[in-house]
PDB file of C-alpha atoms in Angstrom:
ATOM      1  CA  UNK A   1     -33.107  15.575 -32.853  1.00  0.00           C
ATOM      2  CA  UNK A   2     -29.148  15.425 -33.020  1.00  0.00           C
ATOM      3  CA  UNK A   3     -27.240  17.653 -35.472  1.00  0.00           C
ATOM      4  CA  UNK A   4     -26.709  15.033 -37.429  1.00  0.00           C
ATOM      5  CA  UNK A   5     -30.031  13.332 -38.204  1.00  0.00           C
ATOM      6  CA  UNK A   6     -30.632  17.447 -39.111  1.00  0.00           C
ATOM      7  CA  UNK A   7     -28.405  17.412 -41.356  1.00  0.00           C
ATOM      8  CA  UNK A   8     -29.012  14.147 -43.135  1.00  0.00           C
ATOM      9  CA  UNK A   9     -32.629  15.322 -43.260  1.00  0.00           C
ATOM     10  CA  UNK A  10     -31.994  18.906 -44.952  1.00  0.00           C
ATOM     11  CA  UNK A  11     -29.618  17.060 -47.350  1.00  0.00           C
ATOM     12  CA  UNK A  12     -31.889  14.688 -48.177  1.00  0.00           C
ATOM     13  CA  UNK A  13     -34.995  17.000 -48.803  1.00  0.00           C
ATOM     14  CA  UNK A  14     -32.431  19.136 -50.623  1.00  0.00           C
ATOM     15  CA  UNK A  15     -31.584  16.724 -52.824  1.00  0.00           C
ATOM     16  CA  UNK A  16     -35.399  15.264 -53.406  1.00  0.00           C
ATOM     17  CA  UNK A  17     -36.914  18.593 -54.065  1.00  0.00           C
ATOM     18  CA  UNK A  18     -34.093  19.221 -56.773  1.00  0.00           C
ATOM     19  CA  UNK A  19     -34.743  15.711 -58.506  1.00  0.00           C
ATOM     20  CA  UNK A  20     -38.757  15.890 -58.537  1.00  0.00           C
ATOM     21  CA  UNK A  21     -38.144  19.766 -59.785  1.00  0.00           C
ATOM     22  CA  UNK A  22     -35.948  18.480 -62.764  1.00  0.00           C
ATOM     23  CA  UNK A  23     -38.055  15.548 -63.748  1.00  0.00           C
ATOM     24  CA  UNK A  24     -41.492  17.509 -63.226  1.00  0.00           C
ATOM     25  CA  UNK A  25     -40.550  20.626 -64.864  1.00  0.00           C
ATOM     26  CA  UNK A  26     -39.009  18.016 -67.670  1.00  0.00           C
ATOM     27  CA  UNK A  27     -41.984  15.814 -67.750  1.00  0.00           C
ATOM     28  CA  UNK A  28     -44.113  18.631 -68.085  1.00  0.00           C
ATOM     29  CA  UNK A  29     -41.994  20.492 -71.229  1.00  0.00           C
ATOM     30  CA  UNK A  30     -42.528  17.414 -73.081  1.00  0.00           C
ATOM     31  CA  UNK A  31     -45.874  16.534 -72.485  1.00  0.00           C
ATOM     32  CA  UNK A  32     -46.436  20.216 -73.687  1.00  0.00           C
ATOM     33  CA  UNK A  33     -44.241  19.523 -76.515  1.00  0.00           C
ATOM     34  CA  UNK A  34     -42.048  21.992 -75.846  1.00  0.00           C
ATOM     35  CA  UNK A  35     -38.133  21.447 -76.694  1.00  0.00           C
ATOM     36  CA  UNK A  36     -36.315  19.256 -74.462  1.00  0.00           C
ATOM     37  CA  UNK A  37     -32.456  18.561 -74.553  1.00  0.00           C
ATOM     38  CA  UNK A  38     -32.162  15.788 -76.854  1.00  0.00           C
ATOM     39  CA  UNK A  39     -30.691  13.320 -73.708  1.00  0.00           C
ATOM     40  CA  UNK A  40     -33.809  13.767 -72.455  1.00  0.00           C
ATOM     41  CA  UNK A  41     -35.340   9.962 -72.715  1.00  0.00           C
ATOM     42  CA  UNK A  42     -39.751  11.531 -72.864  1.00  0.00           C
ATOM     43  CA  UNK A  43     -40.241  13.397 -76.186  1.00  0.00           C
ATOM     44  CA  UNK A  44     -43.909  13.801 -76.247  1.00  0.00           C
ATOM     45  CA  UNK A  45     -47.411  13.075 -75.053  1.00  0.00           C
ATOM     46  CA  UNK A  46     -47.292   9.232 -76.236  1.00  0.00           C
ATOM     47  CA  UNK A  47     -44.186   8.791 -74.740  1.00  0.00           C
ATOM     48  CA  UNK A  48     -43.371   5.940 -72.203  1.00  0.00           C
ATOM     49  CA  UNK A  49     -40.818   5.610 -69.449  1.00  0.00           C
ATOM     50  CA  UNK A  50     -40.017   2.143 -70.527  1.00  0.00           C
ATOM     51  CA  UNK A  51     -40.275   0.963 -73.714  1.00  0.00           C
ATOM     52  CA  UNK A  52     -40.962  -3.240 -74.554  1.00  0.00           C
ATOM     53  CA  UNK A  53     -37.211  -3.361 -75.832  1.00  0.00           C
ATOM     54  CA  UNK A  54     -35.976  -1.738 -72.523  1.00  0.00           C
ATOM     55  CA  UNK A  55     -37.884  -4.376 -70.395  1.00  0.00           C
ATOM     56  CA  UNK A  56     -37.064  -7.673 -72.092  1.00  0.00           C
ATOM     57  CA  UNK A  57     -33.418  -6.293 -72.393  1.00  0.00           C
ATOM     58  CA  UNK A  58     -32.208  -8.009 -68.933  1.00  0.00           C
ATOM     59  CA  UNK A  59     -34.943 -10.754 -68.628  1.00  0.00           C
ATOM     60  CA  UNK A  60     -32.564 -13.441 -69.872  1.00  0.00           C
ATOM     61  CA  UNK A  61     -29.697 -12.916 -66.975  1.00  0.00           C
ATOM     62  CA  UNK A  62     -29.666 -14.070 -64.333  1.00  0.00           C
ATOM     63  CA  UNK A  63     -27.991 -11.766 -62.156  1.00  0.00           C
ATOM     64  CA  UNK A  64     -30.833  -9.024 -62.987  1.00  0.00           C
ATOM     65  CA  UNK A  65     -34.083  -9.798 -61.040  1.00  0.00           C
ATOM     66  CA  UNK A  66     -31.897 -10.400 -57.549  1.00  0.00           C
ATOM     67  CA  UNK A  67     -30.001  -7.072 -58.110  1.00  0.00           C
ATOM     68  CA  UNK A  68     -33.087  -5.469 -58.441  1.00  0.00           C
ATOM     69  CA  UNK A  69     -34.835  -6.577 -55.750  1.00  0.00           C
ATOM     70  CA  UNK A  70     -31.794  -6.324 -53.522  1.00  0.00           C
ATOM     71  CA  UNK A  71     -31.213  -2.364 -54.764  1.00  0.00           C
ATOM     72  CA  UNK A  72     -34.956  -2.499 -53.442  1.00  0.00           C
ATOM     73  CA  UNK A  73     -34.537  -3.983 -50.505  1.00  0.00           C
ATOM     74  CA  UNK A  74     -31.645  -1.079 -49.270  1.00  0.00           C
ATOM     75  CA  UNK A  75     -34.271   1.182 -50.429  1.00  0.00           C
ATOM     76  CA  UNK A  76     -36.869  -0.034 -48.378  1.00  0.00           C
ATOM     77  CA  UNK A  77     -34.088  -0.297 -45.321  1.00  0.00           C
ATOM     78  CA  UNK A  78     -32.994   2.708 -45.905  1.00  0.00           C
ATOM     79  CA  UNK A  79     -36.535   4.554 -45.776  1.00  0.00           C
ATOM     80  CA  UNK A  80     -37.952   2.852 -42.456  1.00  0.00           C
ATOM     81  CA  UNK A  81     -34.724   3.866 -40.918  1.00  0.00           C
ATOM     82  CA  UNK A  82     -35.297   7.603 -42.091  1.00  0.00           C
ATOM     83  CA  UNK A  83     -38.726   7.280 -40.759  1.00  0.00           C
ATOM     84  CA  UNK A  84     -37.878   5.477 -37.468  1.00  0.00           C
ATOM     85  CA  UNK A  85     -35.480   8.257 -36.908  1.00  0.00           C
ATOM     86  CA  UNK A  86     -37.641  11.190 -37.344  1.00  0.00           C
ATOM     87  CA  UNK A  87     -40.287   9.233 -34.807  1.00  0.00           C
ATOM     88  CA  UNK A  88     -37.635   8.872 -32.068  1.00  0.00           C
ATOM     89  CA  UNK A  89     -37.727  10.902 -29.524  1.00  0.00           C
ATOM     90  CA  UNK A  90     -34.183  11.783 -28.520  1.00  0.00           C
ATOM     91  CA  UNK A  91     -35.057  11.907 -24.509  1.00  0.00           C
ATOM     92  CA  UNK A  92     -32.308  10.846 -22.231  1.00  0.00           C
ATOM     93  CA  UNK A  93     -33.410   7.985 -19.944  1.00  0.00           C
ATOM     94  CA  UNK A  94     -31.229   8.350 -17.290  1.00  0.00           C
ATOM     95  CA  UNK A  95     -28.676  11.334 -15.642  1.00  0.00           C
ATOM     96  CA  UNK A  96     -25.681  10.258 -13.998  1.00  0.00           C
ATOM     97  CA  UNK A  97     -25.695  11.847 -10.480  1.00  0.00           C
ATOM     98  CA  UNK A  98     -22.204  12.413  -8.633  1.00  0.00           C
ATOM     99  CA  UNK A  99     -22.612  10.711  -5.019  1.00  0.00           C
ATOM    100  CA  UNK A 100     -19.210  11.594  -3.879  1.00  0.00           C
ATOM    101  CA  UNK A 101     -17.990   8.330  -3.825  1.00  0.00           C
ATOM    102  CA  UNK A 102     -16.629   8.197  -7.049  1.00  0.00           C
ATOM    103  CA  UNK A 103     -18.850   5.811  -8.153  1.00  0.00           C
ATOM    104  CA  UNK A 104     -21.853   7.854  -9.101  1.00  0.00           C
ATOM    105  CA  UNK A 105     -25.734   6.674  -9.623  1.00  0.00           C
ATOM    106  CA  UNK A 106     -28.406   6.696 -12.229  1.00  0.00           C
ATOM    107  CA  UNK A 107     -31.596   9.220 -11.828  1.00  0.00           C
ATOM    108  CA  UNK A 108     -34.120   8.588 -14.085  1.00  0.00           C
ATOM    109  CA  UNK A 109     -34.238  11.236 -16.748  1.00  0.00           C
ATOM    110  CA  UNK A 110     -38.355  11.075 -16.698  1.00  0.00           C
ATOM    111  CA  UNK A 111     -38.002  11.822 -12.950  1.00  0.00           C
ATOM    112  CA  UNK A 112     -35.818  14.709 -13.383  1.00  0.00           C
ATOM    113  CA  UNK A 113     -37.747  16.274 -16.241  1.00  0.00           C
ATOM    114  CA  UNK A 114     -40.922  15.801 -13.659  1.00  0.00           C
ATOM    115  CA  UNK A 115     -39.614  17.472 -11.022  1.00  0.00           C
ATOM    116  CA  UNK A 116     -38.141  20.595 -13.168  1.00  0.00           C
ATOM    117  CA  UNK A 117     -41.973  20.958 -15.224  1.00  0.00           C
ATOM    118  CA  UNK A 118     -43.459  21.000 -11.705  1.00  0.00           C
ATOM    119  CA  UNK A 119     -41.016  23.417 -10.353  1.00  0.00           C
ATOM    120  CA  UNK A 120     -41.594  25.547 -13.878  1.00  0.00           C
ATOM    121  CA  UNK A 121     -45.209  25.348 -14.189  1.00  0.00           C
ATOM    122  CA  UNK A 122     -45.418  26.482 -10.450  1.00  0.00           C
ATOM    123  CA  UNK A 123     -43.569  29.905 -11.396  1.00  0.00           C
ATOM    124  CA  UNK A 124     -45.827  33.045 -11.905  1.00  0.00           C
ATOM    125  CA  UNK A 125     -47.230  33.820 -15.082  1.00  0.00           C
ATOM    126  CA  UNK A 126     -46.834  30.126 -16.084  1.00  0.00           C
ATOM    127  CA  UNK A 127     -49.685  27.904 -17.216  1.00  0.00           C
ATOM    128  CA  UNK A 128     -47.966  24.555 -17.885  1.00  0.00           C
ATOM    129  CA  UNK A 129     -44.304  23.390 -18.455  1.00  0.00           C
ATOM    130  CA  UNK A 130     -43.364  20.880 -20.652  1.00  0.00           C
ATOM    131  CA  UNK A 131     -39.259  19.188 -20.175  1.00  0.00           C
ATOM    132  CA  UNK A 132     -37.307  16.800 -22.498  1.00  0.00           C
ATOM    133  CA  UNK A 133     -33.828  15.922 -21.449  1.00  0.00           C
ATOM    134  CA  UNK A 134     -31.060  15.293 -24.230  1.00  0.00           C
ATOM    135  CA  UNK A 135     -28.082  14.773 -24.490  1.00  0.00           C
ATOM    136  CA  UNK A 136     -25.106  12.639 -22.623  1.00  0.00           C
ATOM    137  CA  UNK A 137     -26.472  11.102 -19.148  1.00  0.00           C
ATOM    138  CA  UNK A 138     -23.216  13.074 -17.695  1.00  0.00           C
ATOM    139  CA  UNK A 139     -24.087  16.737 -19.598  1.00  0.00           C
ATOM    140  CA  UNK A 140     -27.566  16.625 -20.347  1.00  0.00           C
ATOM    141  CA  UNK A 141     -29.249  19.279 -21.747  1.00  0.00           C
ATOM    142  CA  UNK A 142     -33.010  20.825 -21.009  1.00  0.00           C
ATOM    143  CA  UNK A 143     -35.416  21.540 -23.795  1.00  0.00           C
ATOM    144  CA  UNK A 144     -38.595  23.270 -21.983  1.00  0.00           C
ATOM    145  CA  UNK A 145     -41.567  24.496 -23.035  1.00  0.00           C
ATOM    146  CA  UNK A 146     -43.775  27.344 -21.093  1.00  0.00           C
ATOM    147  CA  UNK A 147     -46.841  28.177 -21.877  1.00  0.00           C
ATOM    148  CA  UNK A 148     -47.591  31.660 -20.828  1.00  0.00           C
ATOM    149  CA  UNK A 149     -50.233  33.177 -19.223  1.00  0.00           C
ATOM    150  CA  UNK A 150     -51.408  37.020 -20.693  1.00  0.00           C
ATOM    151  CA  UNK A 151     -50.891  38.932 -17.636  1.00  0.00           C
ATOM    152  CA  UNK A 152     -46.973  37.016 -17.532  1.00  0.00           C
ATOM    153  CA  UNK A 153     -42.992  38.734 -17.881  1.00  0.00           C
ATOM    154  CA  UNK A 154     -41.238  36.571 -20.067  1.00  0.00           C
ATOM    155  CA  UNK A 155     -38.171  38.174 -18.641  1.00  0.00           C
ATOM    156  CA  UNK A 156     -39.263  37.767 -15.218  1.00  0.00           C
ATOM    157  CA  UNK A 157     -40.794  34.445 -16.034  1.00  0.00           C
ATOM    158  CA  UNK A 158     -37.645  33.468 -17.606  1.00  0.00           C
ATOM    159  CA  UNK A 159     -35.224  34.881 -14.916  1.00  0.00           C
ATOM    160  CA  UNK A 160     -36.927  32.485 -12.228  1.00  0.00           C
ATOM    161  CA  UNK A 161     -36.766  29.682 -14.381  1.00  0.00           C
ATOM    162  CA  UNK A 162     -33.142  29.936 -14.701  1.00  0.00           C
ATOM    163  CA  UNK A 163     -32.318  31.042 -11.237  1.00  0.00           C
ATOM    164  CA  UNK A 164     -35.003  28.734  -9.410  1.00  0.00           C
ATOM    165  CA  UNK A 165     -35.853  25.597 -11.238  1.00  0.00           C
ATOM    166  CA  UNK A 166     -32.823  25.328 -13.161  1.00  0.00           C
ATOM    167  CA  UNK A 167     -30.567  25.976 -10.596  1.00  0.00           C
ATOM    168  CA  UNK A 168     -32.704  23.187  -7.528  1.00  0.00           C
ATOM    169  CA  UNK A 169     -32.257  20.489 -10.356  1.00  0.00           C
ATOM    170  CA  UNK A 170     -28.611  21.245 -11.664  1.00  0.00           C
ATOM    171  CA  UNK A 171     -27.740  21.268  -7.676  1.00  0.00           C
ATOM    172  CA  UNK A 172     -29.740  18.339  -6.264  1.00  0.00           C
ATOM    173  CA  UNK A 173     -28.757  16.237  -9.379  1.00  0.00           C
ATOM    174  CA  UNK A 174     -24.907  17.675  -8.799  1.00  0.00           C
ATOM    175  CA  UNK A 175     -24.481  18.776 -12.707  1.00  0.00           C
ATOM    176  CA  UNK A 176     -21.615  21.129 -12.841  1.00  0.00           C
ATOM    177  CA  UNK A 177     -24.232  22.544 -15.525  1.00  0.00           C
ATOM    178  CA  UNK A 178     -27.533  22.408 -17.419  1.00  0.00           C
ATOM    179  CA  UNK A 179     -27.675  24.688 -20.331  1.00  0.00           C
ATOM    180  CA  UNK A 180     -31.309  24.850 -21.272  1.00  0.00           C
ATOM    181  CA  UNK A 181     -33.391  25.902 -24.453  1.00  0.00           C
ATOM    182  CA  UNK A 182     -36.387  27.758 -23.508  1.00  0.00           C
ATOM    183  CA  UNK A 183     -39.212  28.025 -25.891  1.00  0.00           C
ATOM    184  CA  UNK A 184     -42.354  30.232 -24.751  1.00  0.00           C
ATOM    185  CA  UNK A 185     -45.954  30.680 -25.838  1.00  0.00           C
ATOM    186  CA  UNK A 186     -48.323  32.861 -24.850  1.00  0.00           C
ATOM    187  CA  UNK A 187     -52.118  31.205 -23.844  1.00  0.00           C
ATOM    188  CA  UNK A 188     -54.696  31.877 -26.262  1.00  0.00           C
ATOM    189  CA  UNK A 189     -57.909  33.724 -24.171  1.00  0.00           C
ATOM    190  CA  UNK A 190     -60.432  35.625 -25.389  1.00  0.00           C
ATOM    191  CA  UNK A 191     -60.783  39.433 -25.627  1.00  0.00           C
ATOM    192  CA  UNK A 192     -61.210  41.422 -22.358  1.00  0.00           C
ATOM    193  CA  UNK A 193     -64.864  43.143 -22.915  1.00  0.00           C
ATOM    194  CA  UNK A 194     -64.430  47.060 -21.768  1.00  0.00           C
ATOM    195  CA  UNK A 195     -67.733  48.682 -20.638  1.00  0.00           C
TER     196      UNK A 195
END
């Protein structure tokens, strides 16, 4: 997920959570009758959000009923796109390999992230590798996953990722670097029974 779409997202929550905070906690004084600031447009149990005046007000223009359903329809826009966004996967397709020509070629980025997992889950101490690659196709970056076993080194473990794996694929795909984010997690067994 880009920095962006991360910000955008804690914005967003921030700025949901404060609304449905300020209209609950208000909601809730008044249907409690307790004292409400007198802007406040619920003042008791019987209360409703709109009243008959308030909805017949703008029936008669014209203009009304396609500004509302056109406010709606950004809404609605607006949402999936949030949505879409948080579904997409922000994997880089391809890597742009230097050939030496000057002209360069296009690796695959699912190829890449194969051949690094392999090389990673092959490593002692690790039970299975998992590899996104983000980024620009000309600085990608690595986003891996190992899942440890209980006898493993993280250090060590982590040490030969860097200096094996990391280093065959930033070589062979002629990246002048790969920074990587490494997350680990340990394999969940069962107890050792001592007699």
């Amino acid at each position: 997920m880009s920095g962006v779409l991360r910000t955008v997202n804690r914005v967003l929550l921030g700025l949901a959570g404060l609304v449905l905070i300020c209209v609950g906690g208000g909601v809730l004084a008044a249907a409690l009758d307790l004292s409400v600031p007198s802007w406040w447009p619920w003042y008791g149990k019987r209360d409703v959000l709109l009243s008959d005046a308030d909805r017949d007000r703008w029936r008669s223009e014209g203009w009304w009923w396609p500004v509302v359903i056109a406010v709606l329809a950004v809404l609605v826009v607006l949402a999936l796109w949030w949505l879409l966004a948080q579904l997409r996967r922000a994997r880089l397709s391809e890597v742009l390999v230097d050939s030496g020509d000057g002209e360069g070629a296009l690796l695959r980025g699912r190829a890449l992230e194969g051949v690094l997992a392999q090389e990673a889950g092959a490593l002692d101490g690790v039970s299975r590798a998992h590899v996104v690659l983000a980024g620009k196709r000309s600085t990608p970056r690595a986003r891996i996953r190992l899942l440890m076993e209980p006898h493993a080194a993280p250090g060590e473990a982590l040490g030969r990722l860097t200096d094996e794996a990391l280093a065959h694929a930033r070589d062979s795909a002629g990246l002048a670097e790969l920074p990587a984010e490494v997350r680990l997690k340990a394999v969940k067994h069962r107890a050792e029974r001592v007699t």
